[in-house]
Tab-separated table of C-alpha atoms in Angstrom:
chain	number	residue	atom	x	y	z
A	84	UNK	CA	34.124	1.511	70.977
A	85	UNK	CA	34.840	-1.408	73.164
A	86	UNK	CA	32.879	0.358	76.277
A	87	UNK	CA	31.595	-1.511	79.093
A	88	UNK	CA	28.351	-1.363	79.887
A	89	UNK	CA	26.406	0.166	82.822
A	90	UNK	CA	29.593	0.998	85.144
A	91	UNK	CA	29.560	0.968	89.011
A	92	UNK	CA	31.290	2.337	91.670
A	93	UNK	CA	33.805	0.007	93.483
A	94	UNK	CA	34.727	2.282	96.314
A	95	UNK	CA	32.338	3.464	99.041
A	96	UNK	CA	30.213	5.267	96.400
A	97	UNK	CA	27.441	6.398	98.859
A	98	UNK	CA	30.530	7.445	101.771
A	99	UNK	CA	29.181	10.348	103.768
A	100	UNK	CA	32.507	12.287	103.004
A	101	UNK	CA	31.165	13.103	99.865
A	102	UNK	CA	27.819	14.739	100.975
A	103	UNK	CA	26.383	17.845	100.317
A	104	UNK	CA	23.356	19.603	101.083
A	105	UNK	CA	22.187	22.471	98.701
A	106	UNK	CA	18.616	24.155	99.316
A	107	UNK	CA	17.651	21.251	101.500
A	108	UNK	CA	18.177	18.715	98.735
A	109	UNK	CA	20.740	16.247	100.324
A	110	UNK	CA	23.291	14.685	97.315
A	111	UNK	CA	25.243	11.830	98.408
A	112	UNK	CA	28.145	13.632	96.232
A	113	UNK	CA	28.996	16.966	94.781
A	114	UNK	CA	29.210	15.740	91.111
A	115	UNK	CA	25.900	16.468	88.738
A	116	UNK	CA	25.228	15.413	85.324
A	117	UNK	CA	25.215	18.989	83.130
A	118	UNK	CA	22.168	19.934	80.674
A	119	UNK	CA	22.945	19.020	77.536
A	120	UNK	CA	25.400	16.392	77.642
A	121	UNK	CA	23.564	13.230	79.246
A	122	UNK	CA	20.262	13.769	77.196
A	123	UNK	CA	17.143	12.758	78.921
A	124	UNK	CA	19.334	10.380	81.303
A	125	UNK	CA	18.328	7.202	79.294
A	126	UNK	CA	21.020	7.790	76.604
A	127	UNK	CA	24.393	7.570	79.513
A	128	UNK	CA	22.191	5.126	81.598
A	129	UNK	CA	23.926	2.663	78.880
A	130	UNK	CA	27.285	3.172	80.648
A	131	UNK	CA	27.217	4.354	84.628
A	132	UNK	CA	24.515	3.549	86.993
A	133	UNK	CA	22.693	6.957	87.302
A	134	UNK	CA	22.586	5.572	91.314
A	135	UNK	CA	25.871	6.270	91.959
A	136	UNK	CA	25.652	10.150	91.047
A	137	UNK	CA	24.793	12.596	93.373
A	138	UNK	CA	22.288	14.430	90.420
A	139	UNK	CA	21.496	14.767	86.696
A	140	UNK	CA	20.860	17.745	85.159
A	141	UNK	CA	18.511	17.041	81.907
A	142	UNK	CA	18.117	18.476	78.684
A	143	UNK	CA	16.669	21.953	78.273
A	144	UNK	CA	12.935	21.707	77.986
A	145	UNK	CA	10.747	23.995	77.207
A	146	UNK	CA	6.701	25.027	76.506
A	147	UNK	CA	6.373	23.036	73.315
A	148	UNK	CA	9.013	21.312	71.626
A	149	UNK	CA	12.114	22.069	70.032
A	150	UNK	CA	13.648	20.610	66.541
A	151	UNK	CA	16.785	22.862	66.920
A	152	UNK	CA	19.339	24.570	64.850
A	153	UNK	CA	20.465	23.245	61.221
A	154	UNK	CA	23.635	21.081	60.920
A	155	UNK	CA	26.238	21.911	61.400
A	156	UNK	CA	25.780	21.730	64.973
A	157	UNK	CA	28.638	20.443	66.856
A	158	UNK	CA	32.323	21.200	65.884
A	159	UNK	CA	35.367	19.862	67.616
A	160	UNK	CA	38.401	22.753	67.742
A	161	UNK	CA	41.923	22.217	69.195
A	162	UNK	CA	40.445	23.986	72.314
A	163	UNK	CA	37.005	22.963	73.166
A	164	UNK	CA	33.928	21.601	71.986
A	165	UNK	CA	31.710	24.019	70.009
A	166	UNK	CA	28.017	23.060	69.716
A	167	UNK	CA	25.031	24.978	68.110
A	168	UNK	CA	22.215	22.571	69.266
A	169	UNK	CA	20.191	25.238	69.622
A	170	UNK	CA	17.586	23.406	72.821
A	171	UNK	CA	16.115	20.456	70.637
A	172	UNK	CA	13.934	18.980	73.383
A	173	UNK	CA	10.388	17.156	73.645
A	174	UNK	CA	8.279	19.965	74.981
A	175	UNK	CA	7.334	19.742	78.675
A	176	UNK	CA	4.142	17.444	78.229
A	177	UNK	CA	6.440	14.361	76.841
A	178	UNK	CA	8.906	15.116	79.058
A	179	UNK	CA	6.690	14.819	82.072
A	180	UNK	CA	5.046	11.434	80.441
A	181	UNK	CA	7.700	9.768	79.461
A	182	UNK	CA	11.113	10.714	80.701
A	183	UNK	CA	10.517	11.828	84.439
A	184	UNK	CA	9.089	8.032	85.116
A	185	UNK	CA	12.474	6.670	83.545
A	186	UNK	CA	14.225	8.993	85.923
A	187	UNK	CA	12.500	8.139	88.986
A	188	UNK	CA	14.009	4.526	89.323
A	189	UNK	CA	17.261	5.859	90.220
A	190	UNK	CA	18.259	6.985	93.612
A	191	UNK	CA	19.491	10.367	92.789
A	192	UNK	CA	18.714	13.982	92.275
A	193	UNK	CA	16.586	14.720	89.207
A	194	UNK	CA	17.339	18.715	88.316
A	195	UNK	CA	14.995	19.917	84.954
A	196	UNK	CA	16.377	22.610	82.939
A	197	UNK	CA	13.950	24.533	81.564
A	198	UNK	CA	14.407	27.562	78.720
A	199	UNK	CA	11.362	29.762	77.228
A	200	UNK	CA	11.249	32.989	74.309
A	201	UNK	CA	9.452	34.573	76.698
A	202	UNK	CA	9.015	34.853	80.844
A	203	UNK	CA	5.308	33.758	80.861
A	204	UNK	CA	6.974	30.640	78.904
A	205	UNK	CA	9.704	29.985	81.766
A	206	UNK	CA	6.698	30.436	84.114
A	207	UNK	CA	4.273	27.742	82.581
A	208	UNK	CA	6.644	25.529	82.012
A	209	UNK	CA	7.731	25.423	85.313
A	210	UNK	CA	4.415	25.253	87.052
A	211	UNK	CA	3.665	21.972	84.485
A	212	UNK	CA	6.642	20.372	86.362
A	213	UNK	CA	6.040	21.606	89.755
A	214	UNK	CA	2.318	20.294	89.355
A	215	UNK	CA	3.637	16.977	88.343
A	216	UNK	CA	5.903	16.440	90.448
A	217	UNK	CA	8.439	13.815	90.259
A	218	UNK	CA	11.451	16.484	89.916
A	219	UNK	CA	13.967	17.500	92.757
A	220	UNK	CA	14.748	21.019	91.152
A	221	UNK	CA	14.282	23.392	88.571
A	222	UNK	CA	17.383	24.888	86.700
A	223	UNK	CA	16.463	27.958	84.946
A	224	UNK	CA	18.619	28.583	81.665
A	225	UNK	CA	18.881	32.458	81.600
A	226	UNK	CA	22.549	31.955	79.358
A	227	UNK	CA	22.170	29.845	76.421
A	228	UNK	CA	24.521	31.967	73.203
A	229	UNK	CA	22.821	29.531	70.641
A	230	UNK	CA	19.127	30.824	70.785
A	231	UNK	CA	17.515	33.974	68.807
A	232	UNK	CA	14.533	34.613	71.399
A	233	UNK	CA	15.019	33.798	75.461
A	234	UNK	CA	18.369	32.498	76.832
A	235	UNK	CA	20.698	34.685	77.199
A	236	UNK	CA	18.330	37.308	76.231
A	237	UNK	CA	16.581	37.421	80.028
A	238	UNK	CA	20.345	36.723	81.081
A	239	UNK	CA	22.098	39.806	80.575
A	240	UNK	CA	20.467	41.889	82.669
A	241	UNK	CA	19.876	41.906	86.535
A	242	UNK	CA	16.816	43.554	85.712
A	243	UNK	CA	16.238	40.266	83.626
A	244	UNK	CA	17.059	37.842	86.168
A	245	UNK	CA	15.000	39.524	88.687
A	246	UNK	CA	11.760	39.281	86.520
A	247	UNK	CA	12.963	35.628	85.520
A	248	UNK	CA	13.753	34.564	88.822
A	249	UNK	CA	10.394	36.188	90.507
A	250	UNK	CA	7.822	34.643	88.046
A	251	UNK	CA	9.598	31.180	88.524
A	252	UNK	CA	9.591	31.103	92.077
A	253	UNK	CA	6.294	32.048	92.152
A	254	UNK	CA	4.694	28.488	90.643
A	255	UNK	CA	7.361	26.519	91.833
A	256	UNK	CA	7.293	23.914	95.070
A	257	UNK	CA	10.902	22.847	94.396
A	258	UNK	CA	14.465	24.942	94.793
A	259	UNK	CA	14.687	26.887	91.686
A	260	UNK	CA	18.235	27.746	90.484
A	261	UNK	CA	19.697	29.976	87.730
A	262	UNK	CA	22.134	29.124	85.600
A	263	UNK	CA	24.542	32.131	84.493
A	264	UNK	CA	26.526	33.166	81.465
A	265	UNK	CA	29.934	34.214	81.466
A	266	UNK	CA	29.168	36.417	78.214
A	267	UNK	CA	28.218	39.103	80.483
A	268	UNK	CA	30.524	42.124	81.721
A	269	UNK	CA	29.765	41.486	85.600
A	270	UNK	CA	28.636	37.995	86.768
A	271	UNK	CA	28.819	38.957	90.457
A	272	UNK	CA	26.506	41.438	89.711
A	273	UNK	CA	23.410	39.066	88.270
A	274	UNK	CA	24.502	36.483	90.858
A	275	UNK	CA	23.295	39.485	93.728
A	276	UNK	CA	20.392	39.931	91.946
A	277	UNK	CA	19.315	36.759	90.968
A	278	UNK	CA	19.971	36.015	95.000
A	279	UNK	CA	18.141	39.217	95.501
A	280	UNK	CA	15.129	37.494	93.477
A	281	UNK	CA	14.691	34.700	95.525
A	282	UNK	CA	17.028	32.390	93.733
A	283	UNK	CA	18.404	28.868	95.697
A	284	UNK	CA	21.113	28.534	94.159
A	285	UNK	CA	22.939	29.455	90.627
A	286	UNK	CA	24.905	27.670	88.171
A	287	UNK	CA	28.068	28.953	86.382
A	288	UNK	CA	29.176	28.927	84.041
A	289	UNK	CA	27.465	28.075	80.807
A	290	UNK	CA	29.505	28.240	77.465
A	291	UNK	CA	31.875	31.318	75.623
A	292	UNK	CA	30.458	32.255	72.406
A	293	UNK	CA	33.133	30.877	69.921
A	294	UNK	CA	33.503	30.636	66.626
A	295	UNK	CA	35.310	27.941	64.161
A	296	UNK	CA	35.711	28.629	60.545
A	297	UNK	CA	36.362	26.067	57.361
A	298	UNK	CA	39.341	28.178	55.297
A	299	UNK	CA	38.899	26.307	52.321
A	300	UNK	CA	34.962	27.372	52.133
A	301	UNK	CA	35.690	30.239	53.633
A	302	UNK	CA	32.451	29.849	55.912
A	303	UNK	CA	31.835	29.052	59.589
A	304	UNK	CA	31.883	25.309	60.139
A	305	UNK	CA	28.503	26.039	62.817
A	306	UNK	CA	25.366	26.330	60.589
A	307	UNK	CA	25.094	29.224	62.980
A	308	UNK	CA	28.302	31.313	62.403
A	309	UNK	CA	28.926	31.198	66.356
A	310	UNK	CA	28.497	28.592	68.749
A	311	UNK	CA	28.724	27.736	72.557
A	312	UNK	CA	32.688	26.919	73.593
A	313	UNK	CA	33.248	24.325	75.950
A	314	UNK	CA	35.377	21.770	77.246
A	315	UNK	CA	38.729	22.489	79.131
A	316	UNK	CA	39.453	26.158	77.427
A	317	UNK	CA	36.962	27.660	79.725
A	318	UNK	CA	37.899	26.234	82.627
A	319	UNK	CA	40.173	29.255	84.035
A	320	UNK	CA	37.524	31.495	83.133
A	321	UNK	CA	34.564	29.716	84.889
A	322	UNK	CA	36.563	28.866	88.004
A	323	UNK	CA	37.512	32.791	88.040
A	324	UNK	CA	33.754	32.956	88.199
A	325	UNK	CA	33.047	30.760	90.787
A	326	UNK	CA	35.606	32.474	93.298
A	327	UNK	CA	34.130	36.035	92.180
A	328	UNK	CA	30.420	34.898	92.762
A	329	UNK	CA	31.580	33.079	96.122
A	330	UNK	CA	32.785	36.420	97.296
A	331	UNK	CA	29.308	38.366	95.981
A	332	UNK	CA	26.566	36.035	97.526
A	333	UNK	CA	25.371	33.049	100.343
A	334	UNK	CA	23.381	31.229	98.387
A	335	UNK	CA	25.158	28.089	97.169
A	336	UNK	CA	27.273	27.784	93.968
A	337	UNK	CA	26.619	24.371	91.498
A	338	UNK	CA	30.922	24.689	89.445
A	339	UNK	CA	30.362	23.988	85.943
A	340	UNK	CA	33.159	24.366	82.767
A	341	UNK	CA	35.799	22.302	81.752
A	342	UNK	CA	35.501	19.651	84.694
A	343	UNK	CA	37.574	16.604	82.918
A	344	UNK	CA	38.406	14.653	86.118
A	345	UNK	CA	38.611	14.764	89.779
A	346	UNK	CA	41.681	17.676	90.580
A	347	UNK	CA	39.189	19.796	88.107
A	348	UNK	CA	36.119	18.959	90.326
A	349	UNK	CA	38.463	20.206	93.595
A	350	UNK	CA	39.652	22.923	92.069
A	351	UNK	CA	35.891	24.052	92.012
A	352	UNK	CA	35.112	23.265	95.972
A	353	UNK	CA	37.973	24.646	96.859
A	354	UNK	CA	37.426	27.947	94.702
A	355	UNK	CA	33.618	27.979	96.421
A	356	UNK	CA	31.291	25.657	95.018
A	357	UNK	CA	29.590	23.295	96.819
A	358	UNK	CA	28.801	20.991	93.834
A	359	UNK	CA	29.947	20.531	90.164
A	360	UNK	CA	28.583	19.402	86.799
A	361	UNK	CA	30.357	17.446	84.084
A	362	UNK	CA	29.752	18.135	80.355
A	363	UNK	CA	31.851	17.681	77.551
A	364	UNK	CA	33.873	15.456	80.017
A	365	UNK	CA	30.639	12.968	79.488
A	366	UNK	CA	31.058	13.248	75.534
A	367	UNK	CA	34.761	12.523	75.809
A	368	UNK	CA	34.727	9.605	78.374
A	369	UNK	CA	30.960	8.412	79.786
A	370	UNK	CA	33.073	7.080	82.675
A	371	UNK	CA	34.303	10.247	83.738
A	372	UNK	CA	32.051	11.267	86.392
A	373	UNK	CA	32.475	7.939	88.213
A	374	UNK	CA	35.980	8.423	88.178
A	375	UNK	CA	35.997	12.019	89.100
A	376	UNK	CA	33.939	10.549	92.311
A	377	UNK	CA	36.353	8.137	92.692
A	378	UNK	CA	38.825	10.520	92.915
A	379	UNK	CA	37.332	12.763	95.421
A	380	UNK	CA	37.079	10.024	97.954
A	381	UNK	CA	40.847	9.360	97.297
A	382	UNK	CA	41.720	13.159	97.829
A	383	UNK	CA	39.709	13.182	101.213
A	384	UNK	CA	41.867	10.083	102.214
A	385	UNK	CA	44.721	10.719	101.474
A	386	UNK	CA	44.198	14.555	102.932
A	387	UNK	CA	42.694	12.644	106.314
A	388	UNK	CA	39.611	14.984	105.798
A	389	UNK	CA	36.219	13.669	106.744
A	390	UNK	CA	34.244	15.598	104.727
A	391	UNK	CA	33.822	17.564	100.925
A	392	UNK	CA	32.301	20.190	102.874
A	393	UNK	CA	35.889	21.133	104.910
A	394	UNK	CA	37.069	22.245	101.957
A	395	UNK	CA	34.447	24.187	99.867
A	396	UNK	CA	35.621	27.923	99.765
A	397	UNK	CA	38.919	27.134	101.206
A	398	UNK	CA	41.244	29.462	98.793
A	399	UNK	CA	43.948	31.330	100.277
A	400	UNK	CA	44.780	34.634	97.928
């Protein structure tokens, strides 16, 4: 692919414009790896320097681990990237053996996303990683479409989040967020009770359930029939989501869904989120995070603003 390897930041990566401070975790920028995208941090290590991000969010993990869903798993569609992955992961012991001591020679933010089929599951899994230590946060995935058993299943309730939340928070010693679906009739509504709960934080938005189907076949190209839509589509719809949940709750707001570059990322502070992940945008250029931080030094330049912060939840309506 002709990619360079392992690229830096030229500009004043580590500027104090760009901090933010979420739960008492300080990140020297607003922009986050998302689950799913960067794998276990090893895999995009290849092409940025992990130092220069503000966080990285890792790859679901749960109890035991996870082979997955069947191929097909990933299908590309003229608006967004579908993916049935269905969680493949390690299992929490591995993780904790082999990946958190990778992750702990960069200077940033290590977030763990962690998934269950059941809330005892969620719970033991994140007391294994509290216990361990090692780990900045805990992100809880109550919103996965691509699983039969937990996911979304605890996520489209606020009766569900509450219990989720509670029984996390109770065997954690790290900020626990929650990370929302937008399949869900009101997300204000589980954002106020997963705040409610005990929450630090939540995450939003995870993927549409989407579908893409092979006409010659006459099947769905997704081994799964339906799959998780990502990738600049959804972007309207999540930073809809962001403004709605600003205006529901105090706790802060990590912008995720269709981020490709840096006016995408602002879009999100300004609409009320005080950080952002990157997903498919990693898939589609492993530089893109370093130039979406690029970019948001540039903004607060040229805008003679001294800080990220002066502009989170700055939309006029």
């Amino acid at each position: 692919m002709g990619l360079k390897k392992n690229k830096t930041i030229e500009t004043a990566a580590s500027a104090k414009s760009l901090e933010v401070k979420i739960s008492g975790i300080t990140f020297k920028n607003p922009v986050i790896l998302a689950s799913g995208t960067c794998g276990y941090g090893e895999e995009i290590s290849q092409f940025i320097d992990l130092n220069s991000l503000g966080g990285i969010t890792t790859k679901g993990i749960s109890l035991e681990p996870k082979s997955g869903n069947s191929p097909v798993r990933i299908c590309e569609t003229a608006s967004g990237m579908l993916n049935s992955i269905g969680l493949e992961n390690v299992g929490v012991k591995r993780f904790i053996a082999e990946k958190i001591p990778f992750l702990r020679r960069f200077k940033t933010n290590i977030i763990v996303n962690i998934f269950g089929n059941t809330i005892e599951e969620y719970a033991q899994t994140a007391k294994q990683l509290s216990d361990a230590g090692g780990i900045d946060a805990i992100e809880i995935n109550a919103s996965c479409p691509n699983v039969k058993k937990g996911g979304m299943e605890f996520g489209k309730s606020s009766e569900g989040i509450t219990r989720l939340v509670e029984k996390v928070k109770e065997v954690s010693c790290v900020p626990v967020f929650i990370k929302l679906s937008p399949n869900v009739s009101d997300i204000a509504e589980l954002a106020r009770a997963a705040e409610s709960a005990g929450a630090d934080g939540v995450s939003l938005i995870n993927t549409l359930v989407g579908m893409a189907i092979d006409i010659k076949r006459k099947k769905a190209v997704l081994s799964t029939a339906t799959g998780g839509l990502s990738g600049p589509a959804i972007k309207p719809v999540a930073l809809a989501m962001v403004w709605k949940v600003k205006n529901a709750v105090k706790i802060p707001i990590i912008g995720m869904g269709g981020i490709m570059n840096s006016r995408d990322a602002l879009e999100f502070i300004i609409a009320g989120a005080t950080a952002i992940e990157t997903g498919t945008a990693n898939m589609v250029n492993p530089y893109a995070v370093i130039e979406i931080i690029k970019g948001m030094t540039q903004f607060l330049k040229d805008e003679k603003l001294s800080s990220i912060n002066m502009l989170a939840g700055t939309l006029k309506t």
